[in-house]
Short mmCIF file of C-alpha atoms in Angstrom, two decimals:
data_model
loop_
_atom_site.label_atom_id
_atom_site.label_comp_id
_atom_site.label_asym_id
_atom_site.label_seq_id
_atom_site.Cartn_x
_atom_site.Cartn_y
_atom_site.Cartn_z
CA MET A 1 0.00 0.00 0.00
CA ASN A 2 1.26 3.45 -0.92
CA PRO A 3 1.81 5.34 2.36
CA THR A 4 1.30 8.66 0.54
CA ALA A 5 -1.96 7.62 -1.16
CA ARG A 6 -4.81 10.05 -0.81
CA HIS A 7 -8.39 9.55 -1.88
CA THR A 8 -11.15 12.00 -1.05
CA LEU A 9 -14.65 11.02 0.06
CA ARG A 10 -17.49 13.44 0.60
CA ALA A 11 -21.24 13.64 0.88
CA GLN A 12 -22.97 16.29 -1.18
CA ALA A 13 -26.54 17.17 -0.21
CA LEU A 14 -26.85 13.51 0.74
CA THR A 15 -30.33 12.25 1.61
CA LEU A 16 -30.83 8.70 2.90
CA GLY A 17 -33.70 6.71 4.37
CA TYR A 18 -35.55 3.43 4.72
CA GLY A 19 -39.04 2.94 3.31
CA ASP A 20 -41.07 6.04 4.14
CA ARG A 21 -38.63 7.15 6.84
CA LEU A 22 -36.10 9.90 6.11
CA VAL A 23 -32.95 9.50 8.23
CA VAL A 24 -30.22 11.71 6.72
CA ASP A 25 -31.39 14.99 5.22
CA THR A 26 -29.36 16.94 2.60
CA LEU A 27 -26.12 16.42 4.48
CA ASP A 28 -22.81 17.88 3.32
CA LEU A 29 -19.61 16.43 4.75
CA ARG A 30 -16.04 16.25 3.52
CA LEU A 31 -13.90 13.56 5.14
CA GLU A 32 -10.38 14.84 5.60
CA PRO A 33 -7.92 12.51 3.81
CA GLY A 34 -5.30 10.99 6.05
CA ARG A 35 -7.13 11.95 9.25
CA VAL A 36 -9.18 10.13 11.89
CA THR A 37 -12.80 11.28 11.81
CA VAL A 38 -15.18 10.13 14.55
CA VAL A 39 -18.95 10.50 14.17
CA VAL A 40 -21.01 10.79 17.37
CA GLY A 41 -24.63 11.49 18.14
CA PRO A 42 -27.66 10.13 19.97
CA ASN A 43 -29.47 6.97 18.92
CA ALA A 44 -31.39 7.36 15.65
CA SER A 45 -29.41 10.47 14.70
CA GLY A 46 -28.31 8.94 11.39
CA LYS A 47 -24.72 7.95 12.18
CA SER A 48 -24.87 4.35 10.93
CA THR A 49 -27.09 5.32 8.01
CA LEU A 50 -24.54 7.93 6.96
CA LEU A 51 -21.76 5.34 7.06
CA ARG A 52 -23.87 2.92 4.98
CA GLY A 53 -24.43 5.64 2.41
CA LEU A 54 -20.74 6.53 2.29
CA ALA A 55 -19.91 2.83 1.75
CA ARG A 56 -22.46 2.39 -1.08
CA LEU A 57 -24.48 -0.04 1.02
CA LEU A 58 -27.49 2.27 0.84
CA ARG A 59 -28.66 4.05 -2.30
CA PRO A 60 -29.06 7.83 -1.90
CA ARG A 61 -32.52 9.30 -2.26
CA GLY A 62 -30.95 12.59 -3.14
CA GLY A 63 -27.53 14.13 -3.53
CA ALA A 64 -24.45 11.98 -3.98
CA VAL A 65 -21.38 10.40 -2.44
CA LEU A 66 -18.25 11.45 -4.31
CA LEU A 67 -15.02 9.47 -4.34
CA ASP A 68 -12.22 11.59 -5.81
CA ASP A 69 -14.95 13.91 -7.13
CA ARG A 70 -16.65 11.11 -9.08
CA GLU A 71 -19.97 9.59 -8.02
CA LEU A 72 -19.30 6.48 -6.00
CA SER A 73 -22.26 4.70 -7.59
CA ALA A 74 -20.65 4.99 -11.04
CA ARG A 75 -17.41 3.24 -10.10
CA PRO A 76 -16.81 -0.52 -10.58
CA THR A 77 -17.35 -2.52 -7.39
CA ARG A 78 -13.89 -4.09 -7.38
CA GLU A 79 -12.22 -0.71 -7.87
CA VAL A 80 -14.17 0.76 -4.96
CA ALA A 81 -13.27 -2.23 -2.76
CA ARG A 82 -9.55 -1.55 -3.28
CA ILE A 83 -9.97 2.01 -2.01
CA LEU A 84 -12.82 1.83 0.49
CA GLY A 85 -13.16 -0.71 3.31
CA ILE A 86 -16.21 -1.03 5.55
CA LEU A 87 -16.94 -2.73 8.86
CA PRO A 88 -20.73 -2.49 9.30
CA GLN A 89 -22.49 -2.54 12.63
CA GLN A 90 -23.79 -6.09 12.21
CA PRO A 91 -21.59 -7.95 9.71
CA ILE A 92 -22.75 -11.36 8.49
CA ALA A 93 -20.47 -14.33 7.82
CA PRO A 94 -21.17 -17.67 6.11
CA ASP A 95 -22.03 -20.54 8.47
CA GLY A 96 -19.00 -22.50 9.62
CA VAL A 97 -16.36 -20.14 8.20
CA THR A 98 -13.08 -20.17 10.11
CA VAL A 99 -11.32 -17.09 11.37
CA ARG A 100 -8.43 -17.41 8.91
CA ASP A 101 -10.78 -17.88 5.95
CA LEU A 102 -12.92 -14.92 6.90
CA ILE A 103 -9.96 -12.58 7.32
CA GLY A 104 -8.55 -13.88 4.04
CA ARG A 105 -11.69 -12.69 2.26
CA GLY A 106 -10.47 -9.18 2.88
CA ARG A 107 -7.82 -9.83 0.23
CA TYR A 108 -10.39 -10.47 -2.52
CA PRO A 109 -10.23 -6.97 -4.11
CA HIS A 110 -6.46 -7.34 -4.60
CA GLN A 111 -6.56 -10.76 -6.28
CA ARG A 112 -6.79 -11.37 -9.97
CA LEU A 113 -9.69 -13.24 -11.50
CA LEU A 114 -9.41 -17.02 -10.94
CA ARG A 115 -6.26 -16.52 -8.86
CA ARG A 116 -6.12 -17.94 -5.35
CA SER A 117 -4.39 -16.16 -2.51
CA GLY A 118 -0.61 -16.18 -2.58
CA ALA A 119 2.22 -15.69 -0.15
CA ASP A 120 1.76 -11.91 -0.09
CA ASP A 121 -1.91 -12.30 0.81
CA ASP A 122 -1.07 -14.84 3.51
CA ALA A 123 1.46 -12.42 5.00
CA VAL A 124 -1.08 -9.59 5.10
CA VAL A 125 -3.65 -11.86 6.78
CA ALA A 126 -1.07 -12.97 9.36
CA ARG A 127 -0.18 -9.34 10.15
CA ALA A 128 -3.83 -8.43 10.54
CA MET A 129 -4.37 -11.35 12.94
CA ALA A 130 -1.27 -10.46 14.93
CA ALA A 131 -2.34 -6.82 15.19
CA THR A 132 -5.79 -7.77 16.51
CA GLY A 133 -4.69 -10.61 18.79
CA THR A 134 -6.54 -13.27 16.80
CA LEU A 135 -3.67 -15.56 15.72
CA ASP A 136 -4.61 -18.18 18.29
CA LEU A 137 -8.16 -18.21 16.88
CA ALA A 138 -7.12 -18.81 13.27
CA ASP A 139 -8.59 -22.29 12.83
CA ARG A 140 -11.71 -21.85 14.96
CA PRO A 141 -15.16 -21.35 13.41
CA LEU A 142 -16.37 -17.79 13.81
CA ASP A 143 -19.69 -18.87 15.30
CA GLU A 144 -17.91 -20.48 18.27
CA LEU A 145 -16.32 -17.22 19.41
CA SER A 146 -17.48 -14.67 21.96
CA GLY A 147 -18.84 -11.33 20.82
CA GLY A 148 -15.57 -9.57 21.63
CA GLN A 149 -13.51 -12.17 19.79
CA ARG A 150 -15.73 -11.95 16.72
CA GLN A 151 -15.45 -8.18 16.70
CA ARG A 152 -11.65 -8.38 16.67
CA VAL A 153 -11.82 -10.88 13.79
CA TRP A 154 -14.01 -8.53 11.77
CA ILE A 155 -11.57 -5.69 12.43
CA ALA A 156 -8.73 -7.95 11.24
CA MET A 157 -10.64 -8.60 8.02
CA ALA A 158 -11.04 -4.85 7.47
CA LEU A 159 -7.31 -4.34 8.07
CA ALA A 160 -6.43 -7.16 5.66
CA GLN A 161 -8.27 -5.32 2.91
CA GLU A 162 -5.55 -2.62 3.07
CA THR A 163 -7.70 0.19 1.75
CA ASP A 164 -6.85 3.87 1.73
CA ILE A 165 -10.17 4.70 3.41
CA LEU A 166 -11.59 2.63 6.26
CA LEU A 167 -15.15 3.07 7.55
CA LEU A 168 -16.02 1.40 10.85
CA ASP A 169 -19.44 1.42 12.51
CA GLU A 170 -18.96 1.05 16.27
CA PRO A 171 -15.74 -1.01 16.07
CA THR A 172 -15.52 -1.24 19.87
CA THR A 173 -18.90 -2.97 20.27
CA PHE A 174 -18.73 -6.05 22.54
CA LEU A 175 -15.18 -5.17 23.63
CA ASP A 176 -14.12 -4.59 27.24
CA ILE A 177 -12.36 -1.33 27.99
CA ALA A 178 -8.86 -2.78 27.58
CA HIS A 179 -9.66 -4.14 24.13
CA GLN A 180 -11.46 -0.92 23.19
CA ILE A 181 -8.26 1.03 23.84
CA GLU A 182 -6.17 -1.56 21.97
CA VAL A 183 -8.41 -1.32 18.90
CA LEU A 184 -8.49 2.47 18.91
CA ASP A 185 -4.70 2.62 19.39
CA LEU A 186 -4.34 0.17 16.49
CA LEU A 187 -6.52 2.28 14.19
CA THR A 188 -4.59 5.39 15.19
CA GLU A 189 -1.28 3.68 14.42
CA LEU A 190 -2.69 2.56 11.05
CA ASN A 191 -3.60 6.15 10.33
CA ARG A 192 -0.26 7.55 11.43
CA SER A 193 1.96 4.95 9.74
CA ARG A 194 0.05 4.45 6.47
CA SER A 195 -1.95 7.68 6.22
CA THR A 196 -5.12 5.61 6.13
CA THR A 197 -8.23 7.76 6.31
CA VAL A 198 -10.20 6.34 9.24
CA VAL A 199 -13.87 7.16 9.74
CA MET A 200 -15.70 5.54 12.65
CA VAL A 201 -18.88 5.81 14.64
CA LEU A 202 -18.42 5.71 18.42
CA HIS A 203 -20.85 6.05 21.32
CA ASP A 204 -18.35 7.06 23.99
CA LEU A 205 -17.89 10.83 23.71
CA ASN A 206 -14.69 10.86 25.74
CA LEU A 207 -12.99 8.17 23.66
CA ALA A 208 -14.23 9.92 20.52
CA ALA A 209 -12.70 13.21 21.65
CA ARG A 210 -9.44 11.52 22.60
CA TYR A 211 -8.91 9.70 19.30
CA ALA A 212 -10.49 12.00 16.72
CA ASP A 213 -8.62 14.50 14.60
CA VAL A 214 -12.04 15.61 13.40
CA LEU A 215 -15.21 15.14 15.46
CA VAL A 216 -18.56 15.15 13.67
CA VAL A 217 -21.60 15.58 15.92
CA MET A 218 -24.95 14.53 14.42
CA ALA A 219 -28.55 15.00 15.50
CA ASP A 220 -31.79 14.45 13.57
CA GLY A 221 -29.99 13.42 10.40
CA ARG A 222 -27.87 16.53 10.18
CA VAL A 223 -24.40 17.67 11.23
CA VAL A 224 -24.63 19.82 14.36
CA ALA A 225 -20.90 20.54 14.57
CA ALA A 226 -17.69 19.35 12.93
CA GLY A 227 -14.04 20.13 13.57
CA PRO A 228 -11.23 19.45 16.04
CA PRO A 229 -12.67 18.06 19.32
CA GLY A 230 -11.34 20.98 21.35
CA GLU A 231 -13.28 23.41 19.16
CA VAL A 232 -16.62 21.63 18.82
CA LEU A 233 -17.21 19.55 21.95
CA ASP A 234 -18.64 21.86 24.59
CA ALA A 235 -21.64 21.84 26.92
CA ALA A 236 -23.83 23.69 24.42
CA THR A 237 -23.14 21.17 21.64
CA VAL A 238 -23.80 18.22 23.95
CA ARG A 239 -27.04 19.83 25.10
CA ARG A 240 -28.16 20.50 21.54
CA ALA A 241 -27.33 17.02 20.20
CA PHE A 242 -28.09 14.82 23.22
CA GLY A 243 -30.41 16.95 25.36
CA LEU A 244 -27.96 16.38 28.21
CA GLU A 245 -26.62 18.80 30.78
CA CYS A 246 -22.93 18.28 31.37
CA VAL A 247 -19.64 19.80 32.37
CA VAL A 248 -16.80 19.67 29.84
CA MET A 249 -13.26 19.77 31.17
CA ALA A 250 -9.82 18.75 29.99
CA ASP A 251 -9.03 15.04 30.04
CA PRO A 252 -6.15 14.71 32.54
CA VAL A 253 -4.41 12.15 30.31
CA SER A 254 -4.84 13.54 26.79
CA GLY A 255 -5.87 17.15 27.32
CA THR A 256 -8.84 16.60 24.99
CA PRO A 257 -12.39 17.51 26.07
CA MET A 258 -13.93 15.20 28.68
CA VAL A 259 -17.69 15.18 29.15
CA ILE A 260 -19.05 14.75 32.69
CA PRO A 261 -22.83 14.20 32.60
CA VAL A 262 -24.84 16.01 35.26
CA GLY A 263 -27.76 13.58 35.13
CA ARG A 264 -31.40 14.04 36.09
CA THR A 265 -31.00 13.76 39.84
CA ARG A 266 -28.37 16.41 40.25
CA SER A 267 -28.44 20.00 39.09
CA LEU A 268 -25.53 21.70 37.41
CA SER A 269 -25.18 24.15 40.30
CA ALA A 270 -24.98 21.28 42.80
CA LEU A 271 -22.25 19.62 40.80
CA ARG A 272 -20.25 22.84 40.67
CA SER A 273 -20.61 23.42 44.39
CA THR A 274 -18.88 20.11 45.12
CA SER A 275 -16.01 20.60 42.70
#
């Protein structure tokens, strides 16, 4: 993979929905190449739907997704798969597939027609398993694993695809806090070492602020705020997007914004009086 590769991805007046329900409404968003972008927002705000639209898993009702200023829908599937990798929220695997075989499927876009995987592909798969701590699971069927183990396998498959842009919908789902940090550190290292553009949906605002170069806050299918976490994550933005009173202070470890919820049983003034 070319460490200086750059591909641009952006939504232009993008409108998405399911059936009669509109979820994302005329949204404009440019994903900064070579940066880590984290999308946050309350449930049903359109985060996962946006990612599905960006990955061509959901047809736009209006507007467009542009890859290098060309409509994503007009590009050949195999070409897109070499540039754009996706880990959806609820990935589906064939019954009985082993960990090694599933991760190996991430190499498909790089293989020639009728050509089986070679030594280079095997090496990439092995690196992806080592990076995600799944080497010891290589020969086990996916359906025998715990939720956390399966999630790490799916992340390994996304890494094995070696795309310039990587979209991940809640990659830390099912993971304990130690594995959450490992995965987010891994994605950050991938971004720093290979200039991979990483776009992910996270629920934890504090982890999002710590790991994002660009934080995108969504509510009601629209972007409420977007920019560096220190510039966009404040009490007013949290209140507007989540309807939550909070105090925002500096994270003592990273210096990034840290959100402290006030909660329903305690007023903001009471919290301040004890600090």
